[in-house]
Coordinates of C-alpha atoms and ligand atoms in Angstrom, one line a residue:
M57 CA 0.0 0.0 0.0
A58 CA 2.8 2.3 1.0
N59 CA 4.6 1.5 -2.3
F60 CA 1.5 2.1 -4.3
N61 CA 0.9 5.4 -2.7
R62 CA 4.5 6.5 -3.3
R63 CA 4.3 5.4 -7.0
S64 CA 1.0 7.2 -7.5
F65 CA 2.3 10.3 -5.8
M66 CA 5.4 10.3 -8.0
K67 CA 3.4 9.8 -11.2
A68 CA 1.1 12.6 -10.2
S69 CA 4.0 14.9 -9.3
M70 CA 5.8 14.2 -12.6
A71 CA 2.6 14.9 -14.6
T72 CA 2.2 18.1 -12.7
A73 CA 5.8 19.1 -13.2
A74 CA 5.5 18.3 -17.0
L75 CA 2.4 20.5 -17.2
G76 CA 4.2 23.2 -15.3
V77 CA 7.1 23.1 -17.8
A78 CA 4.8 23.2 -20.8
A79 CA 2.8 26.1 -19.2
A80 CA 6.0 28.0 -18.4
C81 CA 7.3 27.5 -22.0
S82 CA 4.0 28.6 -23.6
Q83 CA 4.0 31.9 -21.7
Q84 CA 4.4 34.9 -24.0
G85 CA 8.0 35.5 -24.9
V86 CA 9.3 32.7 -22.8
K87 CA 11.7 30.4 -24.7
P88 CA 12.9 27.1 -23.1
T89 CA 16.5 27.4 -22.0
G90 CA 17.1 23.8 -23.1
A91 CA 19.3 21.2 -21.5
A92 CA 22.8 20.7 -23.0
P93 CA 22.5 19.1 -26.4
A94 CA 24.8 16.1 -27.1
A95 CA 28.4 17.3 -27.6
K96 CA 29.7 17.1 -31.2
G97 CA 33.4 17.2 -30.3
K98 CA 36.0 17.6 -27.6
S99 CA 35.8 20.5 -25.2
V100 CA 37.8 23.6 -26.3
M101 CA 38.3 24.8 -22.7
G102 CA 42.0 26.0 -22.7
L103 CA 42.3 25.2 -26.4
V104 CA 45.9 25.7 -27.6
V105 CA 46.5 25.8 -31.4
P106 CA 49.9 25.4 -33.1
A107 CA 52.0 28.6 -32.8
M108 CA 51.6 30.8 -35.9
A109 CA 54.7 32.7 -37.1
E110 CA 52.4 35.3 -38.7
V111 CA 48.7 35.7 -38.0
R112 CA 46.9 36.6 -41.2
V113 CA 43.7 38.5 -40.4
G114 CA 40.5 38.8 -42.4
L115 CA 38.0 41.5 -41.3
I116 CA 34.3 41.3 -41.9
G117 CA 32.6 44.6 -41.2
V118 CA 34.8 47.7 -41.1
G119 CA 32.1 50.2 -40.0
E120 CA 32.2 52.3 -36.9
R121 CA 33.7 49.5 -34.8
G122 CA 35.6 47.5 -37.4
V123 CA 37.6 50.4 -38.8
G124 CA 39.5 50.5 -35.5
Y125 CA 40.7 47.0 -36.1
I126 CA 42.4 48.1 -39.3
S127 CA 44.8 50.4 -37.4
H128 CA 45.2 48.1 -34.4
F129 CA 46.2 45.0 -36.3
S130 CA 48.3 47.0 -38.7
Q131 CA 50.4 48.2 -35.7
I132 CA 51.0 44.7 -34.2
E133 CA 54.1 42.8 -35.0
G134 CA 53.3 39.4 -36.5
A135 CA 49.9 40.3 -37.6
R136 CA 48.9 41.2 -41.2
I137 CA 45.5 42.1 -42.6
T138 CA 45.1 40.1 -45.9
A139 CA 41.3 40.5 -46.7
I140 CA 38.4 42.7 -45.9
C141 CA 34.7 42.3 -46.6
D142 CA 32.0 45.0 -46.2
T143 CA 28.8 45.4 -48.2
D144 CA 29.0 49.2 -48.0
P145 CA 31.2 50.6 -50.9
Q146 CA 31.7 53.9 -49.0
T147 CA 33.0 52.0 -46.0
L148 CA 35.3 49.9 -48.2
Q149 CA 36.7 53.1 -49.8
R150 CA 37.5 54.5 -46.3
A151 CA 39.4 51.3 -45.6
R152 CA 41.4 51.6 -48.8
G153 CA 42.3 55.1 -47.9
L154 CA 43.6 54.0 -44.5
F155 CA 46.0 51.5 -46.0
D156 CA 47.3 54.2 -48.4
K157 CA 47.8 56.5 -45.5
M158 CA 49.7 53.9 -43.5
A159 CA 51.7 53.0 -46.6
K160 CA 50.8 49.3 -46.1
P161 CA 50.0 46.9 -48.9
Q162 CA 46.3 46.7 -49.8
P163 CA 44.4 43.6 -48.7
A164 CA 41.9 41.8 -51.0
Y165 CA 38.4 43.4 -50.8
F166 CA 35.0 41.8 -51.0
G167 CA 31.4 43.0 -50.5
D168 CA 29.3 42.8 -53.7
S169 CA 26.6 40.9 -51.8
P170 CA 25.6 40.0 -48.3
D171 CA 27.1 36.5 -48.9
S172 CA 30.5 37.8 -50.1
Y173 CA 32.1 37.0 -46.8
H174 CA 32.2 33.4 -47.9
Q175 CA 34.8 34.5 -50.5
L176 CA 36.9 35.9 -47.8
L177 CA 36.5 32.7 -45.8
A178 CA 37.6 30.6 -48.8
R179 CA 41.0 32.2 -48.9
Q180 CA 44.1 30.3 -47.9
D181 CA 45.8 33.5 -46.6
V182 CA 43.4 34.1 -43.8
D183 CA 44.0 32.4 -40.4
I184 CA 41.6 34.4 -38.2
V185 CA 38.4 36.3 -38.9
V186 CA 37.3 39.4 -37.0
I187 CA 33.6 40.0 -37.3
A188 CA 32.2 43.5 -36.5
T189 CA 28.9 43.4 -38.3
P190 CA 25.3 43.9 -36.9
W191 CA 24.3 41.6 -34.1
A192 CA 22.1 39.2 -36.2
L193 CA 25.1 38.4 -38.4
H194 CA 27.5 37.3 -35.6
H195 CA 26.2 33.8 -35.3
P196 CA 26.1 32.8 -39.0
M197 CA 29.4 34.5 -39.8
A198 CA 31.3 33.0 -36.8
K199 CA 29.9 29.6 -37.5
A200 CA 30.9 29.8 -41.2
A201 CA 34.4 31.0 -40.3
M202 CA 35.0 28.0 -38.1
L203 CA 33.6 25.6 -40.7
A204 CA 36.0 27.1 -43.2
G205 CA 38.9 26.3 -40.8
K206 CA 39.4 29.8 -39.4
H207 CA 39.5 31.0 -35.8
A208 CA 36.5 33.3 -35.2
F209 CA 36.8 36.6 -33.2
V210 CA 33.4 38.1 -32.9
E211 CA 32.1 41.4 -31.6
V212 CA 29.7 41.7 -28.7
P213 CA 27.2 40.1 -28.1
M214 CA 28.4 36.7 -29.5
A215 CA 24.9 35.7 -30.6
L216 CA 21.3 36.7 -29.9
E217 CA 19.5 33.4 -29.1
L218 CA 20.5 30.5 -26.8
E219 CA 20.2 28.0 -29.7
Q220 CA 22.8 30.1 -31.6
M221 CA 25.1 30.1 -28.6
W222 CA 24.9 26.3 -28.3
D223 CA 25.5 26.1 -32.0
L224 CA 28.7 28.1 -31.7
V225 CA 29.9 26.0 -28.8
D226 CA 29.2 22.9 -30.7
T227 CA 30.9 24.1 -33.9
A228 CA 34.0 25.2 -31.9
E229 CA 34.2 21.8 -30.4
A230 CA 33.5 20.0 -33.6
T231 CA 36.2 22.0 -35.5
Q232 CA 38.6 22.6 -32.6
R233 CA 38.7 26.3 -33.5
N234 CA 38.7 29.3 -31.3
C235 CA 35.5 31.3 -31.1
M236 CA 36.3 34.3 -28.9
M237 CA 33.9 37.1 -28.2
L238 CA 35.9 40.4 -28.4
E239 CA 35.1 41.7 -24.9
N240 CA 37.5 44.6 -25.0
V241 CA 36.6 45.9 -21.5
C242 CA 38.3 43.0 -19.9
Y243 CA 41.5 44.7 -21.2
G244 CA 40.8 48.1 -19.6
R245 CA 43.5 49.3 -17.2
D246 CA 41.1 49.5 -14.2
E247 CA 39.5 46.1 -14.9
L248 CA 42.9 44.4 -15.2
M249 CA 44.1 46.0 -12.0
V250 CA 41.0 44.9 -10.1
L251 CA 41.5 41.3 -11.5
N252 CA 45.0 41.5 -10.1
M253 CA 43.7 42.7 -6.8
V254 CA 41.1 40.0 -6.6
R255 CA 43.6 37.3 -7.4
Q256 CA 45.9 38.6 -4.6
G257 CA 43.0 38.3 -2.2
L258 CA 42.7 42.1 -1.4
F259 CA 38.9 41.9 -1.1
G260 CA 38.7 38.6 0.8
E261 CA 36.1 36.1 -0.4
L262 CA 34.0 37.5 -3.2
L263 CA 30.3 38.0 -2.4
H264 CA 28.7 40.4 -4.9
G265 CA 29.4 42.4 -8.1
E266 CA 27.7 45.2 -10.0
A267 CA 28.0 45.7 -13.8
A268 CA 26.3 47.9 -16.3
Y269 CA 26.1 49.4 -19.8
I270 CA 24.8 52.9 -19.1
H271 CA 25.5 54.9 -22.2
E272 CA 23.1 57.4 -23.7
L273 CA 22.9 56.5 -27.4
R274 CA 19.5 57.9 -28.4
W275 CA 21.3 60.0 -31.0
Q276 CA 22.1 56.9 -33.0
I277 CA 18.5 56.8 -34.2
K278 CA 19.5 59.7 -36.5
E279 CA 21.8 57.3 -38.4
I280 CA 19.4 56.2 -41.1
E281 CA 21.3 54.9 -44.1
R282 CA 24.5 53.6 -42.6
K283 CA 26.3 53.3 -39.3
T284 CA 25.2 51.7 -36.0
G285 CA 21.8 53.3 -35.6
S286 CA 20.7 52.1 -39.0
W287 CA 20.3 48.6 -37.6
R288 CA 20.6 48.9 -33.8
T289 CA 17.5 51.1 -33.6
F290 CA 15.4 48.1 -34.7
E291 CA 17.1 45.9 -32.1
E292 CA 16.1 48.4 -29.4
A293 CA 12.5 48.2 -30.7
R294 CA 12.3 44.4 -31.1
Q295 CA 12.6 43.2 -27.6
N296 CA 12.6 44.3 -23.9
G297 CA 15.5 43.2 -21.7
N298 CA 19.2 43.7 -21.4
L299 CA 20.3 44.0 -25.0
Y300 CA 24.0 44.7 -24.4
P301 CA 25.1 42.9 -21.3
T302 CA 28.8 42.0 -21.8
H303 CA 30.9 45.1 -21.4
G304 CA 30.1 45.5 -17.7
L305 CA 29.6 41.8 -17.0
G306 CA 32.7 40.3 -18.7
P307 CA 35.2 41.7 -16.2
V308 CA 33.0 40.9 -13.2
A309 CA 32.7 37.4 -14.5
Q310 CA 36.5 37.1 -14.8
Y311 CA 36.9 38.4 -11.2
M312 CA 34.5 35.7 -10.0
G313 CA 36.0 32.9 -12.1
I314 CA 32.7 32.3 -13.9
N315 CA 33.1 29.0 -15.9
R316 CA 36.2 28.4 -13.9
G317 CA 35.1 27.3 -10.5
D318 CA 31.8 29.1 -10.5
R319 CA 29.0 29.5 -13.0
F320 CA 25.9 31.7 -13.6
D321 CA 22.9 29.8 -12.2
F322 CA 19.9 31.9 -12.9
L323 CA 18.7 35.5 -13.3
N324 CA 15.7 37.6 -12.7
S325 CA 15.1 40.7 -14.8
V326 CA 12.7 43.7 -14.8
S327 CA 12.5 46.7 -17.0
S328 CA 11.3 50.3 -16.5
P329 CA 8.7 51.8 -18.9
A330 CA 10.0 52.5 -22.4
I331 CA 9.4 56.2 -22.8
G332 CA 12.7 58.0 -23.7
R333 CA 13.2 56.9 -27.2
A334 CA 9.7 57.7 -28.4
E335 CA 10.0 61.1 -26.7
Y336 CA 13.4 61.7 -28.3
A337 CA 12.0 60.7 -31.8
K338 CA 9.0 63.0 -31.3
R339 CA 11.3 65.9 -30.4
E340 CA 13.9 65.3 -33.1
F341 CA 11.9 64.2 -36.2
P342 CA 8.8 65.4 -38.0
A343 CA 5.6 63.5 -36.9
D344 CA 5.4 61.5 -40.2
H345 CA 9.1 60.5 -40.1
P346 CA 9.7 56.6 -40.1
R347 CA 11.5 57.0 -36.8
N348 CA 8.2 58.1 -35.3
Q349 CA 6.4 55.1 -36.6
I350 CA 8.6 52.6 -34.6
K351 CA 7.2 51.2 -31.3
Y352 CA 10.2 51.4 -29.0
T353 CA 9.5 48.4 -26.7
C354 CA 12.8 48.0 -24.8
G355 CA 12.4 49.5 -21.3
D356 CA 14.6 52.5 -20.8
I357 CA 16.4 50.9 -17.8
N358 CA 16.7 47.2 -17.4
T359 CA 17.9 45.7 -14.1
S360 CA 18.8 42.0 -13.7
I361 CA 20.1 40.0 -10.8
I362 CA 22.3 37.0 -11.5
K363 CA 22.8 34.3 -8.9
T364 CA 25.9 32.1 -9.3
V365 CA 26.1 28.4 -8.3
Q366 CA 28.5 29.4 -5.5
G367 CA 25.8 31.7 -4.2
R368 CA 27.3 35.1 -5.3
T369 CA 25.1 37.8 -6.7
I370 CA 25.6 40.3 -9.6
M371 CA 23.4 43.3 -10.2
L372 CA 23.4 44.1 -13.9
Q373 CA 21.9 47.2 -15.7
H374 CA 21.3 48.3 -19.2
D375 CA 20.3 51.8 -20.2
T376 CA 21.1 53.4 -23.5
T377 CA 18.3 56.0 -23.3
T378 CA 18.2 58.2 -20.2
P379 CA 20.3 61.4 -20.0
R380 CA 23.0 60.6 -17.5
P381 CA 26.8 60.0 -17.4
Y382 CA 28.3 56.9 -18.8
S383 CA 28.9 54.0 -16.3
R384 CA 29.7 50.3 -16.2
H385 CA 29.5 50.2 -12.4
N386 CA 32.4 47.8 -12.2
L387 CA 31.9 47.0 -8.5
I388 CA 33.2 44.0 -6.7
Q389 CA 32.5 43.4 -3.0
G390 CA 34.2 40.8 -0.8
T391 CA 34.4 40.0 2.9
N392 CA 37.3 42.5 3.3
G393 CA 36.0 45.4 1.2
V394 CA 35.0 46.8 -2.1
F395 CA 36.2 48.4 -5.4
A396 CA 33.8 50.5 -7.4
G397 CA 34.2 52.3 -10.7
F398 CA 32.8 55.4 -12.3
P399 CA 34.5 57.1 -10.5
N400 CA 37.1 54.7 -9.2
R401 CA 37.1 54.2 -5.4
I402 CA 38.1 51.6 -2.9
A403 CA 37.3 50.8 0.7
L404 CA 39.0 48.0 2.7
E405 CA 38.8 46.7 6.3
T406 CA 42.4 45.7 6.2
G407 CA 45.2 46.6 3.8
G408 CA 43.8 50.1 3.0
R409 CA 45.8 53.3 3.1
G410 CA 45.0 54.5 6.6
G411 CA 41.3 55.6 6.2
S412 CA 38.3 53.8 7.5
Y413 CA 36.1 51.6 5.3
H414 CA 33.3 53.9 6.0
E415 CA 34.9 56.4 3.6
W416 CA 36.0 55.9 0.0
D417 CA 39.7 56.2 -1.0
M418 CA 39.4 58.1 -4.3
D419 CA 43.1 58.5 -5.0
M420 CA 44.0 55.7 -7.4
T421 CA 47.6 56.6 -8.1
P422 CA 49.2 54.5 -5.3
W423 CA 46.9 51.6 -6.2
Y424 CA 47.9 51.7 -9.8
Q425 CA 51.6 51.8 -8.7
Q426 CA 51.1 48.7 -6.5
Y427 CA 48.5 46.7 -8.5
D428 CA 48.7 47.6 -12.2
H429 CA 48.3 44.3 -14.1
P430 CA 51.6 43.0 -15.6
L431 CA 50.0 43.2 -19.1
W432 CA 49.3 46.8 -18.6
Q433 CA 52.7 47.5 -17.1
R434 CA 54.3 46.0 -20.2
M435 CA 51.9 47.3 -22.9
G436 CA 49.9 50.1 -21.3
R437 CA 51.8 53.0 -22.8
E438 CA 51.8 51.6 -26.3
A439 CA 48.1 50.7 -25.9
E440 CA 47.2 54.3 -24.8
R441 CA 49.2 55.6 -27.8
N442 CA 47.3 53.4 -30.2
G443 CA 44.0 54.3 -28.6
G444 CA 40.7 52.6 -28.8
H445 CA 38.7 53.2 -25.6
G446 CA 41.8 54.3 -23.6
G447 CA 43.9 51.5 -25.0
M448 CA 41.8 48.5 -24.1
D449 CA 41.0 47.8 -27.8
F450 CA 44.6 47.7 -28.9
L451 CA 45.7 45.6 -25.9
M452 CA 43.0 43.0 -26.6
C453 CA 44.2 42.8 -30.2
W454 CA 47.9 42.6 -29.1
R455 CA 47.1 39.9 -26.6
L456 CA 45.2 37.6 -28.9
I457 CA 47.9 37.9 -31.5
Y458 CA 50.5 37.1 -28.8
C459 CA 48.5 34.0 -27.7
L460 CA 48.2 32.7 -31.2
R461 CA 51.9 33.3 -32.0
N462 CA 53.0 31.7 -28.7
A463 CA 50.7 28.7 -28.6
E464 CA 48.9 29.9 -25.4
P465 CA 45.2 29.6 -24.7
L466 CA 43.1 32.8 -25.2
D467 CA 41.8 34.7 -22.2
Q468 CA 38.2 34.4 -23.3
D469 CA 36.7 31.3 -24.9
V470 CA 33.4 30.3 -26.6
Y471 CA 31.9 29.3 -23.2
D472 CA 32.6 32.8 -21.8
G473 CA 31.1 34.5 -24.8
A474 CA 28.0 32.3 -24.6
A475 CA 27.4 32.7 -20.9
W476 CA 27.9 36.5 -20.9
S477 CA 25.7 36.9 -24.0
A478 CA 23.0 34.5 -22.7
V479 CA 21.8 37.4 -20.4
L480 CA 20.2 38.9 -23.5
P481 CA 17.6 36.2 -24.3
L482 CA 17.2 35.2 -20.6
S483 CA 16.5 38.7 -19.5
V484 CA 14.0 39.2 -22.4
A485 CA 12.2 35.9 -21.2
S486 CA 12.3 37.0 -17.6
V487 CA 11.0 40.5 -18.2
A488 CA 8.1 38.9 -20.2
D489 CA 7.3 36.7 -17.2
R490 CA 7.0 39.2 -14.4
G491 CA 10.7 38.9 -13.5
N492 CA 10.5 35.2 -12.7
S493 CA 13.8 33.4 -12.9
R494 CA 15.4 31.8 -16.0
D495 CA 18.2 29.3 -15.7
F496 CA 21.5 29.7 -17.5
P497 CA 22.6 26.7 -19.6
D498 CA 25.9 25.2 -18.6
F499 CA 27.7 25.7 -21.9
T500 CA 30.8 24.0 -20.4
R501 CA 28.9 20.8 -19.8
G502 CA 30.2 20.5 -16.3
L503 CA 33.9 21.5 -17.0
W504 CA 33.5 24.7 -15.0
Q505 CA 34.0 22.6 -11.9
K506 CA 37.5 21.5 -12.9
T507 CA 38.8 24.6 -14.6
K508 CA 41.0 27.1 -12.7
P509 CA 40.2 30.8 -12.7
L510 CA 42.0 32.9 -15.3
G511 CA 45.5 33.6 -14.1
I512 CA 47.5 36.8 -14.0
V513 CA 49.3 36.8 -17.3
G514 CA 52.4 38.8 -18.2
G515 CA 52.4 38.4 -21.9
Ligands
NAD698 N1 33.4 46.4 -28.3 C1 33.0 47.6 -28.4 O1 33.5 48.5 -27.7 C2 32.1 47.9 -29.5 C3 31.8 49.3 -29.8 C4 30.9 49.5 -30.9 C5 30.3 48.5 -31.6 N2 30.6 47.2 -31.2 C6 30.0 46.1 -31.9 O2 30.5 46.1 -33.2 C7 29.6 45.6 -34.1 C8 29.4 46.5 -35.3 O3 28.9 47.7 -34.8 P1 29.2 49.1 -35.6 O4 28.9 50.2 -34.6 O5 30.6 49.1 -36.2 O6 28.1 49.1 -36.7 P2 28.3 49.7 -38.2 O7 26.9 49.6 -38.8 O8 29.0 51.0 -38.2 O9 29.2 48.6 -38.9 C9 28.8 47.4 -39.4 C10 29.4 47.1 -40.7 O10 29.0 45.8 -41.2 C11 28.8 45.9 -42.6 N3 27.9 44.8 -43.0 C12 26.6 44.6 -42.8 N4 26.2 43.4 -43.4 C13 27.3 42.9 -43.9 C14 27.6 41.7 -44.6 N5 26.6 40.8 -44.9 N6 28.8 41.4 -45.0 C15 29.8 42.2 -44.8 N7 29.6 43.4 -44.1 C16 28.4 43.7 -43.7 C17 28.1 47.3 -42.8 O11 28.2 47.7 -44.1 C18 28.9 48.1 -41.8 O12 30.0 48.8 -42.4 C19 28.3 45.4 -33.3 O13 28.2 44.0 -33.0 C20 28.5 46.2 -32.1 O14 27.8 45.7 -31.0 C21 31.4 46.9 -30.2

């Protein structure tokens, strides 16, 4: 009788649970996060590829972002740009002009059709492909690059949907190629210094982080024919959530050793009303302008909370609409104290510079002297000279070329790109479901438990 009751109870519970899952998945805007699909190859965690004497670079997309890669890779010893693809003739013309100005040999150019990038991928003189195109093209282009035998370096976010992220993980594993998302902020001087501080135990045991992309970009909707606003405006209108999570989150994830000893478990996300963009369009365009026909659905301020498997929390915000100063928050709190960015400040219980932890120490000079990351100590001056968000862009390019030429694993892998980008679809699903939680997939398929946190590298 006892057995019968237990069996009946379990059957009933399983049926109820199945109904619950079906109901949850059928809620508006809620997509199933999906269990890990069967792996199609060996893990690429810590992938090392044979050292390349010279790294031959193909660039796809040399618009507002990609144009910077022309000058960065042209300045790095051991790197050579051999091919460029962009569908905009004016943008290709600008690229040609830059090579003339630098007195460097012209690469091969492509861009007659949206599929021309396949011609670039077919070339034998391309080892790595750097993709700086609109978001929706990241997944197909990165996948095609790996299938063509190239290593893919793709702008943020790595992809838009969880299925696409799994697909890039699976393709990287099947082809044993790198697929690195180009999260340049991980190479900022402050972020590298904080990583160094964290690894030296300055903050004690880590408890909580805060990250953001707060950057007023309403003006981009005036870009109609070309440039970022010509496509990003429609992304801002398409869905409601955190559309651009990785700049603030990447460094905090590295401090916490996400995918290397810890892992994002779930998130909850809520959005404020979406008012600012419609108001801006009304103010800046005639009433019958196409920009006034768009329904701007993304909430002006999105706030998510991520819980990690080790129990830590991360507060993450997205706001490209409201009039306020730029911030990525960049806050890390441990049992011994806290660092916060924008503006930089630090408060410690022990190991501080005399003051109490009730007050911020705002003078960063001595902290830089003591804790500047070895990479920044070696390359910081050159990085600042070459520019790109205070040098972080150049340093990222320099570092990835260094790793490829010295047979070292890259600092960010396909699992990082997937986990950090997953906030986008998960936040959209959570917002549509009254902020109820959504689980992160484990893109590492369990390997996060065995992998060591990113080290402090000298380069
Ligand atoms: N990491 C950063 O700091 C940072 C900063 C800005 C932008 N970005 C990212 O860079 C990417 C590009 O943004 P952007 O501001 O340069 O946009 P953009 O519109 O200025 O540039 C995109 C380029 O892609 C080209 N393109 C479009 N379809 C193509 C195709 N099928 N084949 C080849 N080229 C094609 C366009 O002609 C354009 O020149 C985005 O993913 C964005 O999120 C990153």
